[in-house]
C-alpha cells in the first residue's frame, strides 16, 4: 500500500535544503515531482547561494544563476502584457512591445511553451543580490555594471526593473520572503498584494539616507519610480520609504515576523546610524527573528528592540571596539527580558550571560519571613536550542560550559569562536551532562585544541563536527594532541571539517581516527594546512578498507546470532556485505584545495587501475567517492 501523499510531503520537507536530493526526486515519479518541485523552486537562488559543498567556482555559480533566471522568465511568460514604465506613461508615444535584449550565445534554448510554470512555486524573492551578475551572460549587449565611476547603467537598470516589477506583479500574493536593496528599490507600489509576507531582508542600508535627488547626483540611476512629489515629501530618503512600508504593512496585514539588516560602515555623511533601529521598532511585538550580524552597532540600541515575542536574536560575533564592549556588558539584563528566546548569536565579554536561566535566585525579605523570590523564574524562560558565541577563550569557555549544563536537554546546534590572547587557557571546554539532541558542533580557535573530546560521548545524535585551529601553535610543553580518538566512538558522525594547523594527514593519530569513522559521508580538508595529494588518496583508501572490515564483521556477527537461534543459514561473508550493505562505504564527498586537483587526479586514477583485483565492495566505493575542489579556503579568524 503506497504512503499517503500527506506523509510524503512531511518526509520531503526535511530535504527542503538539499538541492541534490530534491533534483533526484524530480526524476522518480509524477507524485514525487509534484511534491519536490514545490520545495526546489520555492527558493532556488538561496539554495544555490548556500550550496554546502562549495565546489563551484564563481563562474560556475554565475552560470547557474543565468540558467535559473532564464528558466523562470521563459516558463512563466511574466513579461507579456506588463505595465509600462513611468517614462512611457508620461509620453504620448505609443508604447513599443515589451521585449528583452537579445540573449547571449551561451544561453541555451528552452522549449516553448514550457511544460511547467516554475514561478508559481516561488516564495522567496532572494535573487536581488546576484541579479547584476547574471546580466553579463544573459544580456551581453547592454553595458556592464560597476564600470568607471558609474554604479548602475541606465539601460541595465531599466531591464532589471522591468524583470523585477513583472515578477512582483506575479508573485506579490505568494511571497513569504523579500530581499530589498535600499538604494535601488523599495516595494511601496506592491503593498496591497503582499498579504503573506513574513520575512524582510534589507541590504544596502549604508546608503539608506539617499533621496531621489542624491541618487541622481551620485549616478545611482533608479528608473521606474514615480515622479518626485513636491513639498517636504521630496526629501524622503530610501530609509524613510522603507520605514513607511513596514509601518503600513504591519498596520494592514500584520504578518511580518522576521527582519534582517545588513549595514556597512561608510562615511558619516552617508551613514544612517541610529535611524536603522527605527526599522526594528516598526516591527512591533510581532518581531520573532532579528538578524543584525552585519550591524555591530546594534548593541547600542538593545533597549529599543521589541522582545516580548523574540525567539531568535543574531548579533555580530566579530571583535568589538572597546566602546561597544562596555555597552554590551549589560547583555545579561537584556536577555532576562526575552522570555521566549530560543536561538542566540553574540560576542561574549562577561561570564554572566545566562544568569536569567540559573535556578538560583536572590532571597528577598517579604514581611517578617525570609522567602525565596524568583526574579525571572527559569520556568518562564524558554530553553535555547541554538547557541553561537565568540570572545576571548577565558570568557567563552566558562559561558559555554554553563550553557551545556543549563540547556543540555534542548541544545541542537553549538558554535564557539575563541580569540587567542597570548597563551592557552587553563580551563578546558568540557561538560558532563547529556546533550542527547546536539546535532552540530563547530569549534574555532584555541577551544578546538583544548576541548575535552570525551565529553562528546554524551552527544548521541551528533552528526557534524567542524574543528578550526588557526592561532599560533602551542609551546612544546603544551603541544599535547587532543584526545581525538574519542571521535571514532561517535557512531552517527557524518560530516567532518578540519581547518588550520592540525597536521592532519602527516600525523598518524588523525589518519587512524578518520579511517575508523565508518559513517562518514563528507570530509572537508580545504582549510587544513600541509595536506598533500598522496596523503589524501591514501586516507580515502584506508577509510574504504576499514569500512569493509567493519561492515563485514557486523554481518558475520548477525549471521552467527542467527545460527544460534536456529535459522541454520549458510553465510557467505562477501555476499552479505554486497547484498545487505549495498557493497560500498558511506563516504561520498572529499573536499580539498584547488591546487591539489591535478595530483589527486593522477593518484586516484592510478588507484583505479588496480580495481580488477579488489572486492566488489572496494570497486563500488571507489565509484561512489567524489573529489571536489575549492579555489580558496574559507576565511578563518
mmCIF file of N, CA and C in Angstrom, residues 156-273:
data_model
loop_
_atom_site.group_PDB
_atom_site.id
_atom_site.type_symbol
_atom_site.label_atom_id
_atom_site.label_comp_id
_atom_site.label_asym_id
_atom_site.label_seq_id
_atom_site.Cartn_x
_atom_site.Cartn_y
_atom_site.Cartn_z
ATOM 1 N N UNK A 156 20.892 49.021 -18.174
ATOM 2 C CA UNK A 156 20.873 47.816 -17.350
ATOM 3 C C UNK A 156 19.791 47.901 -16.280
ATOM 4 N N UNK A 157 19.688 49.062 -15.616
ATOM 5 C CA UNK A 157 18.690 49.229 -14.566
ATOM 6 C C UNK A 157 17.281 49.149 -15.147
ATOM 7 N N UNK A 158 17.106 49.632 -16.354
ATOM 8 C CA UNK A 158 15.786 49.570 -16.975
ATOM 9 C C UNK A 158 15.345 48.119 -17.184
ATOM 10 N N UNK A 159 16.252 47.292 -17.695
ATOM 11 C CA UNK A 159 15.925 45.877 -17.878
ATOM 12 C C UNK A 159 15.724 45.207 -16.535
ATOM 13 N N UNK A 160 16.583 45.524 -15.600
ATOM 14 C CA UNK A 160 16.470 44.943 -14.262
ATOM 15 C C UNK A 160 15.123 45.262 -13.629
ATOM 16 N N UNK A 161 14.730 46.534 -13.656
ATOM 17 C CA UNK A 161 13.459 46.923 -13.049
ATOM 18 C C UNK A 161 12.268 46.320 -13.781
ATOM 19 N N UNK A 162 12.402 46.151 -15.080
ATOM 20 C CA UNK A 162 11.307 45.540 -15.822
ATOM 21 C C UNK A 162 11.073 44.104 -15.366
ATOM 22 N N UNK A 163 12.167 43.376 -15.166
ATOM 23 C CA UNK A 163 12.043 41.997 -14.680
ATOM 24 C C UNK A 163 11.536 41.986 -13.239
ATOM 25 N N UNK A 164 12.081 42.882 -12.406
ATOM 26 C CA UNK A 164 11.683 42.940 -11.004
ATOM 27 C C UNK A 164 10.185 43.208 -10.852
ATOM 28 N N UNK A 165 9.694 44.253 -11.562
ATOM 29 C CA UNK A 165 8.292 44.617 -11.420
ATOM 30 C C UNK A 165 7.377 43.539 -11.987
ATOM 31 N N UNK A 166 7.798 42.904 -13.059
ATOM 32 C CA UNK A 166 6.986 41.828 -13.619
ATOM 33 C C UNK A 166 6.896 40.651 -12.649
ATOM 34 N N UNK A 167 8.009 40.332 -11.981
ATOM 35 C CA UNK A 167 7.985 39.248 -11.007
ATOM 36 C C UNK A 167 7.147 39.623 -9.790
ATOM 37 N N UNK A 168 7.242 40.869 -9.335
ATOM 38 C CA UNK A 168 6.431 41.299 -8.198
ATOM 39 C C UNK A 168 4.949 41.271 -8.529
ATOM 40 N N UNK A 169 4.599 41.676 -9.766
ATOM 41 C CA UNK A 169 3.193 41.606 -10.188
ATOM 42 C C UNK A 169 2.656 40.194 -10.061
ATOM 43 N N UNK A 170 3.490 39.240 -10.429
ATOM 44 C CA UNK A 170 3.058 37.849 -10.420
ATOM 45 C C UNK A 170 3.150 37.215 -9.031
ATOM 46 N N UNK A 171 4.180 37.605 -8.248
ATOM 47 C CA UNK A 171 4.488 36.878 -7.026
ATOM 48 C C UNK A 171 3.974 37.530 -5.752
ATOM 49 N N UNK A 172 3.537 38.778 -5.812
ATOM 50 C CA UNK A 172 3.212 39.515 -4.588
ATOM 51 C C UNK A 172 2.291 38.755 -3.635
ATOM 52 N N UNK A 173 1.216 38.106 -4.099
ATOM 53 C CA UNK A 173 0.332 37.422 -3.130
ATOM 54 C C UNK A 173 0.958 36.205 -2.468
ATOM 55 N N UNK A 174 1.972 35.579 -3.084
ATOM 56 C CA UNK A 174 2.523 34.334 -2.546
ATOM 57 C C UNK A 174 3.880 34.501 -1.894
ATOM 58 N N UNK A 175 4.453 35.703 -1.916
ATOM 59 C CA UNK A 175 5.784 35.913 -1.354
ATOM 60 C C UNK A 175 5.772 35.774 0.162
ATOM 61 N N UNK A 176 6.756 35.018 0.672
ATOM 62 C CA UNK A 176 6.966 34.888 2.108
ATOM 63 C C UNK A 176 8.219 35.631 2.561
ATOM 64 N N UNK A 177 9.209 35.745 1.678
ATOM 65 C CA UNK A 177 10.472 36.416 1.997
ATOM 66 C C UNK A 177 10.808 37.395 0.887
ATOM 67 N N UNK A 178 11.232 38.583 1.256
ATOM 68 C CA UNK A 178 11.567 39.611 0.270
ATOM 69 C C UNK A 178 12.903 40.243 0.651
ATOM 70 N N UNK A 179 13.847 40.255 -0.302
ATOM 71 C CA UNK A 179 15.148 40.890 -0.112
ATOM 72 C C UNK A 179 15.183 42.202 -0.872
ATOM 73 N N UNK A 180 15.513 43.279 -0.189
ATOM 74 C CA UNK A 180 15.440 44.620 -0.764
ATOM 75 C C UNK A 180 16.798 45.305 -0.644
ATOM 76 N N UNK A 181 17.256 45.921 -1.737
ATOM 77 C CA UNK A 181 18.436 46.786 -1.699
ATOM 78 C C UNK A 181 17.954 48.231 -1.686
ATOM 79 N N UNK A 182 18.238 48.937 -0.594
ATOM 80 C CA UNK A 182 17.634 50.257 -0.384
ATOM 81 C C UNK A 182 17.917 51.263 -1.500
ATOM 82 N N UNK A 183 19.147 51.420 -1.973
ATOM 83 C CA UNK A 183 19.356 52.457 -2.989
ATOM 84 C C UNK A 183 18.625 52.174 -4.293
ATOM 85 N N UNK A 184 18.294 50.908 -4.556
ATOM 86 C CA UNK A 184 17.752 50.558 -5.860
ATOM 87 C C UNK A 184 16.242 50.457 -5.881
ATOM 88 N N UNK A 185 15.639 50.007 -4.785
ATOM 89 C CA UNK A 185 14.213 49.702 -4.858
ATOM 90 C C UNK A 185 13.586 49.727 -3.467
ATOM 91 N N UNK A 186 12.335 50.089 -3.413
ATOM 92 C CA UNK A 186 11.509 49.971 -2.216
ATOM 93 C C UNK A 186 10.144 49.482 -2.686
ATOM 94 N N UNK A 187 9.589 48.421 -2.082
ATOM 95 C CA UNK A 187 8.378 47.790 -2.626
ATOM 96 C C UNK A 187 7.092 48.526 -2.276
ATOM 97 N N UNK A 188 7.112 49.836 -2.345
ATOM 98 C CA UNK A 188 5.936 50.605 -1.934
ATOM 99 C C UNK A 188 4.739 50.382 -2.838
ATOM 100 N N UNK A 189 4.981 50.129 -4.131
ATOM 101 C CA UNK A 189 3.874 50.053 -5.073
ATOM 102 C C UNK A 189 3.164 48.709 -5.006
ATOM 103 N N UNK A 190 3.755 47.716 -4.338
ATOM 104 C CA UNK A 190 3.151 46.390 -4.281
ATOM 105 C C UNK A 190 2.565 46.073 -2.908
ATOM 106 N N UNK A 191 2.459 47.060 -2.048
ATOM 107 C CA UNK A 191 1.968 46.818 -0.702
ATOM 108 C C UNK A 191 0.593 46.159 -0.653
ATOM 109 N N UNK A 192 -0.406 46.574 -1.437
ATOM 110 C CA UNK A 192 -1.749 45.998 -1.298
ATOM 111 C C UNK A 192 -1.820 44.502 -1.549
ATOM 112 N N UNK A 193 -0.805 43.904 -2.206
ATOM 113 C CA UNK A 193 -0.910 42.483 -2.555
ATOM 114 C C UNK A 193 0.024 41.598 -1.732
ATOM 115 N N UNK A 194 0.907 42.177 -0.926
ATOM 116 C CA UNK A 194 1.851 41.360 -0.167
ATOM 117 C C UNK A 194 1.247 40.932 1.169
ATOM 118 N N UNK A 195 0.198 40.181 1.115
ATOM 119 C CA UNK A 195 -0.546 39.822 2.317
ATOM 120 C C UNK A 195 0.065 38.657 3.070
ATOM 121 N N UNK A 196 1.023 37.922 2.468
ATOM 122 C CA UNK A 196 1.595 36.746 3.118
ATOM 123 C C UNK A 196 3.046 36.958 3.541
ATOM 124 N N UNK A 197 3.581 38.140 3.350
ATOM 125 C CA UNK A 197 4.993 38.400 3.605
ATOM 126 C C UNK A 197 5.321 38.212 5.087
ATOM 127 N N UNK A 198 6.363 37.392 5.372
ATOM 128 C CA UNK A 198 6.754 37.105 6.752
ATOM 129 C C UNK A 198 8.172 37.569 7.079
ATOM 130 N N UNK A 199 9.067 37.561 6.094
ATOM 131 C CA UNK A 199 10.461 37.904 6.361
ATOM 132 C C UNK A 199 10.913 39.007 5.420
ATOM 133 N N UNK A 200 11.634 39.974 5.963
ATOM 134 C CA UNK A 200 12.134 41.111 5.192
ATOM 135 C C UNK A 200 13.637 41.205 5.411
ATOM 136 N N UNK A 201 14.408 41.189 4.318
ATOM 137 C CA UNK A 201 15.860 41.326 4.378
ATOM 138 C C UNK A 201 16.245 42.627 3.682
ATOM 139 N N UNK A 202 16.881 43.521 4.410
ATOM 140 C CA UNK A 202 17.184 44.861 3.915
ATOM 141 C C UNK A 202 18.691 44.988 3.746
ATOM 142 N N UNK A 203 19.125 45.205 2.511
ATOM 143 C CA UNK A 203 20.540 45.359 2.185
ATOM 144 C C UNK A 203 20.815 46.803 1.791
ATOM 145 N N UNK A 204 22.091 47.159 1.731
ATOM 146 C CA UNK A 204 22.463 48.488 1.260
ATOM 147 C C UNK A 204 22.031 49.609 2.173
ATOM 148 N N UNK A 205 21.886 49.348 3.481
ATOM 149 C CA UNK A 205 21.412 50.407 4.375
ATOM 150 C C UNK A 205 22.440 51.509 4.575
ATOM 151 N N UNK A 206 23.712 51.243 4.203
ATOM 152 C CA UNK A 206 24.718 52.299 4.340
ATOM 153 C C UNK A 206 24.433 53.475 3.416
ATOM 154 N N UNK A 207 23.569 53.268 2.424
ATOM 155 C CA UNK A 207 23.167 54.345 1.517
ATOM 156 C C UNK A 207 21.685 54.650 1.671
ATOM 157 N N UNK A 208 21.131 54.308 2.843
ATOM 158 C CA UNK A 208 19.694 54.471 3.049
ATOM 159 C C UNK A 208 19.232 55.902 3.139
ATOM 160 N N UNK A 209 20.141 56.848 3.422
ATOM 161 C CA UNK A 209 19.736 58.245 3.545
ATOM 162 C C UNK A 209 19.666 58.958 2.213
ATOM 163 N N UNK A 210 19.922 58.237 1.117
ATOM 164 C CA UNK A 210 19.808 58.849 -0.195
ATOM 165 C C UNK A 210 18.355 59.207 -0.496
ATOM 166 N N UNK A 211 18.146 60.406 -1.034
ATOM 167 C CA UNK A 211 16.865 60.765 -1.627
ATOM 168 C C UNK A 211 16.970 60.565 -3.134
ATOM 169 N N UNK A 212 15.870 60.773 -3.835
ATOM 170 C CA UNK A 212 15.912 60.658 -5.295
ATOM 171 C C UNK A 212 16.926 61.626 -5.898
ATOM 172 N N UNK A 213 17.017 62.822 -5.316
ATOM 173 C CA UNK A 213 17.972 63.801 -5.825
ATOM 174 C C UNK A 213 19.409 63.313 -5.611
ATOM 175 N N UNK A 214 19.669 62.721 -4.439
ATOM 176 C CA UNK A 214 21.014 62.209 -4.166
ATOM 177 C C UNK A 214 21.361 61.068 -5.108
ATOM 178 N N UNK A 215 20.401 60.223 -5.399
ATOM 179 C CA UNK A 215 20.656 59.085 -6.280
ATOM 180 C C UNK A 215 21.077 59.558 -7.667
ATOM 181 N N UNK A 216 20.427 60.605 -8.147
ATOM 182 C CA UNK A 216 20.802 61.142 -9.449
ATOM 183 C C UNK A 216 22.174 61.788 -9.382
ATOM 184 N N UNK A 217 22.451 62.503 -8.296
ATOM 185 C CA UNK A 217 23.746 63.167 -8.143
ATOM 186 C C UNK A 217 24.880 62.160 -8.067
ATOM 187 N N UNK A 218 24.653 61.051 -7.334
ATOM 188 C CA UNK A 218 25.683 60.030 -7.165
ATOM 189 C C UNK A 218 25.705 59.035 -8.323
ATOM 190 N N UNK A 219 24.872 59.265 -9.352
ATOM 191 C CA UNK A 219 24.790 58.392 -10.517
ATOM 192 C C UNK A 219 24.301 56.982 -10.165
ATOM 193 N N UNK A 220 23.480 56.912 -9.104
ATOM 194 C CA UNK A 220 22.788 55.656 -8.805
ATOM 195 C C UNK A 220 21.430 55.751 -9.487
ATOM 196 N N UNK A 221 21.400 55.444 -10.760
ATOM 197 C CA UNK A 221 20.213 55.676 -11.571
ATOM 198 C C UNK A 221 19.110 54.712 -11.148
ATOM 199 N N UNK A 222 17.933 55.243 -10.832
ATOM 200 C CA UNK A 222 16.785 54.419 -10.471
ATOM 201 C C UNK A 222 15.643 54.761 -11.407
ATOM 202 N N UNK A 223 15.283 53.832 -12.239
ATOM 203 C CA UNK A 223 14.195 54.029 -13.172
ATOM 204 C C UNK A 223 12.955 53.321 -12.663
ATOM 205 N N UNK A 224 11.819 53.647 -13.247
ATOM 206 C CA UNK A 224 10.581 53.003 -12.868
ATOM 207 C C UNK A 224 9.971 53.569 -11.607
ATOM 208 N N UNK A 225 10.538 54.616 -11.020
ATOM 209 C CA UNK A 225 9.965 55.224 -9.825
ATOM 210 C C UNK A 225 8.989 56.319 -10.235
ATOM 211 N N UNK A 226 7.987 56.595 -9.414
ATOM 212 C CA UNK A 226 7.003 57.633 -9.757
ATOM 213 C C UNK A 226 7.648 59.010 -9.757
ATOM 214 N N UNK A 227 7.011 59.999 -10.364
ATOM 215 C CA UNK A 227 7.573 61.353 -10.376
ATOM 216 C C UNK A 227 7.792 61.860 -8.954
ATOM 217 N N UNK A 228 8.830 62.649 -8.789
ATOM 218 C CA UNK A 228 9.159 63.172 -7.470
ATOM 219 C C UNK A 228 8.064 64.121 -7.002
ATOM 220 N N UNK A 229 7.512 63.885 -5.798
ATOM 221 C CA UNK A 229 6.452 64.767 -5.305
ATOM 222 C C UNK A 229 7.007 66.129 -4.915
ATOM 223 N N UNK A 230 6.131 67.079 -4.794
ATOM 224 C CA UNK A 230 6.530 68.428 -4.406
ATOM 225 C C UNK A 230 6.393 68.580 -2.905
ATOM 226 N N UNK A 231 6.976 69.640 -2.353
ATOM 227 C CA UNK A 231 6.878 69.891 -0.921
ATOM 228 C C UNK A 231 7.920 69.108 -0.145
ATOM 229 N N UNK A 232 7.627 68.908 1.152
ATOM 230 C CA UNK A 232 8.591 68.260 2.029
ATOM 231 C C UNK A 232 8.794 66.790 1.703
ATOM 232 N N UNK A 233 7.815 66.141 1.068
ATOM 233 C CA UNK A 233 7.933 64.717 0.797
ATOM 234 C C UNK A 233 9.054 64.409 -0.192
ATOM 235 N N UNK A 234 9.520 65.444 -0.914
ATOM 236 C CA UNK A 234 10.612 65.202 -1.856
ATOM 237 C C UNK A 234 11.897 64.867 -1.128
ATOM 238 N N UNK A 235 11.964 65.198 0.179
ATOM 239 C CA UNK A 235 13.176 64.932 0.933
ATOM 240 C C UNK A 235 13.165 63.558 1.587
ATOM 241 N N UNK A 236 12.155 62.746 1.346
ATOM 242 C CA UNK A 236 12.094 61.410 1.937
ATOM 243 C C UNK A 236 13.230 60.550 1.398
ATOM 244 N N UNK A 237 13.987 59.977 2.303
ATOM 245 C CA UNK A 237 15.079 59.101 1.895
ATOM 246 C C UNK A 237 14.550 57.699 1.646
ATOM 247 N N UNK A 238 15.420 56.866 1.111
ATOM 248 C CA UNK A 238 15.031 55.475 0.896
ATOM 249 C C UNK A 238 14.755 54.777 2.228
ATOM 250 N N UNK A 239 15.462 55.170 3.262
ATOM 251 C CA UNK A 239 15.212 54.590 4.576
ATOM 252 C C UNK A 239 13.838 54.992 5.093
ATOM 253 N N UNK A 240 13.426 56.236 4.847
ATOM 254 C CA UNK A 240 12.096 56.681 5.246
ATOM 255 C C UNK A 240 11.009 55.896 4.516
ATOM 256 N N UNK A 241 11.237 55.660 3.241
ATOM 257 C CA UNK A 241 10.234 54.928 2.465
ATOM 258 C C UNK A 241 10.139 53.470 2.918
ATOM 259 N N UNK A 242 11.300 52.874 3.272
ATOM 260 C CA UNK A 242 11.275 51.509 3.793
ATOM 261 C C UNK A 242 10.559 51.454 5.130
ATOM 262 N N UNK A 243 10.777 52.465 5.953
ATOM 263 C CA UNK A 243 10.113 52.541 7.244
ATOM 264 C C UNK A 243 8.607 52.679 7.076
ATOM 265 N N UNK A 244 8.209 53.484 6.114
ATOM 266 C CA UNK A 244 6.778 53.647 5.834
ATOM 267 C C UNK A 244 6.165 52.338 5.359
ATOM 268 N N UNK A 245 6.911 51.602 4.546
ATOM 269 C CA UNK A 245 6.411 50.320 4.067
ATOM 270 C C UNK A 245 6.157 49.352 5.226
ATOM 271 N N UNK A 246 7.107 49.269 6.167
ATOM 272 C CA UNK A 246 6.942 48.350 7.298
ATOM 273 C C UNK A 246 5.756 48.766 8.163
ATOM 274 N N UNK A 247 5.642 50.066 8.448
ATOM 275 C CA UNK A 247 4.511 50.559 9.244
ATOM 276 C C UNK A 247 3.186 50.207 8.570
ATOM 277 N N UNK A 248 3.072 50.511 7.281
ATOM 278 C CA UNK A 248 1.816 50.274 6.568
ATOM 279 C C UNK A 248 1.493 48.787 6.477
ATOM 280 N N UNK A 249 2.519 47.969 6.230
ATOM 281 C CA UNK A 249 2.266 46.530 6.103
ATOM 282 C C UNK A 249 1.826 45.933 7.434
ATOM 283 N N UNK A 250 2.466 46.318 8.522
ATOM 284 C CA UNK A 250 2.063 45.791 9.823
ATOM 285 C C UNK A 250 0.673 46.266 10.215
ATOM 286 N N UNK A 251 0.336 47.488 9.842
ATOM 287 C CA UNK A 251 -0.996 48.007 10.166
ATOM 288 C C UNK A 251 -2.075 47.332 9.340
ATOM 289 N N UNK A 252 -1.746 47.001 8.096
ATOM 290 C CA UNK A 252 -2.766 46.435 7.202
ATOM 291 C C UNK A 252 -2.868 44.920 7.312
ATOM 292 N N UNK A 253 -1.720 44.234 7.398
ATOM 293 C CA UNK A 253 -1.740 42.766 7.409
ATOM 294 C C UNK A 253 -1.197 42.182 8.710
ATOM 295 N N UNK A 254 -0.120 42.775 9.243
ATOM 296 C CA UNK A 254 0.452 42.283 10.488
ATOM 297 C C UNK A 254 1.084 40.916 10.390
ATOM 298 N N UNK A 255 1.634 40.558 9.234
ATOM 299 C CA UNK A 255 2.210 39.227 9.042
ATOM 300 C C UNK A 255 3.730 39.203 9.155
ATOM 301 N N UNK A 256 4.396 40.347 9.147
ATOM 302 C CA UNK A 256 5.855 40.368 9.227
ATOM 303 C C UNK A 256 6.315 39.863 10.593
ATOM 304 N N UNK A 257 7.218 38.881 10.565
ATOM 305 C CA UNK A 257 7.729 38.293 11.803
ATOM 306 C C UNK A 257 9.258 38.315 11.885
ATOM 307 N N UNK A 258 9.949 38.419 10.746
ATOM 308 C CA UNK A 258 11.405 38.298 10.727
ATOM 309 C C UNK A 258 12.022 39.487 10.001
ATOM 310 N N UNK A 259 13.136 39.971 10.526
ATOM 311 C CA UNK A 259 13.811 41.138 9.948
ATOM 312 C C UNK A 259 15.312 40.902 9.966
ATOM 313 N N UNK A 260 15.951 41.160 8.827
ATOM 314 C CA UNK A 260 17.413 41.102 8.717
ATOM 315 C C UNK A 260 17.915 42.419 8.170
ATOM 316 N N UNK A 261 18.942 42.985 8.809
ATOM 317 C CA UNK A 261 19.516 44.268 8.400
ATOM 318 C C UNK A 261 21.002 44.079 8.178
ATOM 319 N N UNK A 262 21.478 44.429 6.993
ATOM 320 C CA UNK A 262 22.903 44.425 6.686
ATOM 321 C C UNK A 262 23.372 45.864 6.563
ATOM 322 N N UNK A 263 24.382 46.222 7.318
ATOM 323 C CA UNK A 263 24.868 47.596 7.309
ATOM 324 C C UNK A 263 26.383 47.595 7.291
ATOM 325 N N UNK A 264 26.964 48.389 6.383
ATOM 326 C CA UNK A 264 28.409 48.538 6.299
ATOM 327 C C UNK A 264 28.792 49.929 6.783
ATOM 328 N N UNK A 265 29.935 50.013 7.422
ATOM 329 C CA UNK A 265 30.411 51.300 7.920
ATOM 330 C C UNK A 265 30.968 52.120 6.767
ATOM 331 N N UNK A 266 30.400 53.299 6.556
ATOM 332 C CA UNK A 266 30.849 54.195 5.493
ATOM 333 C C UNK A 266 31.082 55.581 6.099
ATOM 334 N N UNK A 267 31.243 56.557 5.214
ATOM 335 C CA UNK A 267 31.472 57.906 5.703
ATOM 336 C C UNK A 267 30.269 58.395 6.509
ATOM 337 N N UNK A 268 30.514 59.155 7.590
ATOM 338 C CA UNK A 268 29.413 59.597 8.457
ATOM 339 C C UNK A 268 28.324 60.347 7.714
ATOM 340 N N UNK A 269 28.676 61.079 6.652
ATOM 341 C CA UNK A 269 27.656 61.853 5.936
ATOM 342 C C UNK A 269 26.654 60.966 5.224
ATOM 343 N N UNK A 270 27.025 59.703 4.965
ATOM 344 C CA UNK A 270 26.124 58.790 4.267
ATOM 345 C C UNK A 270 25.641 57.652 5.173
ATOM 346 N N UNK A 271 25.930 57.724 6.467
ATOM 347 C CA UNK A 271 25.631 56.631 7.380
ATOM 348 C C UNK A 271 24.275 56.834 8.048
ATOM 349 N N UNK A 272 23.340 55.855 7.942
ATOM 350 C CA UNK A 272 22.057 56.002 8.621
ATOM 351 C C UNK A 272 22.193 56.055 10.135
ATOM 352 N N UNK A 273 23.200 55.371 10.696
ATOM 353 C CA UNK A 273 23.414 55.427 12.139
ATOM 354 C C UNK A 273 22.224 54.929 12.924
#
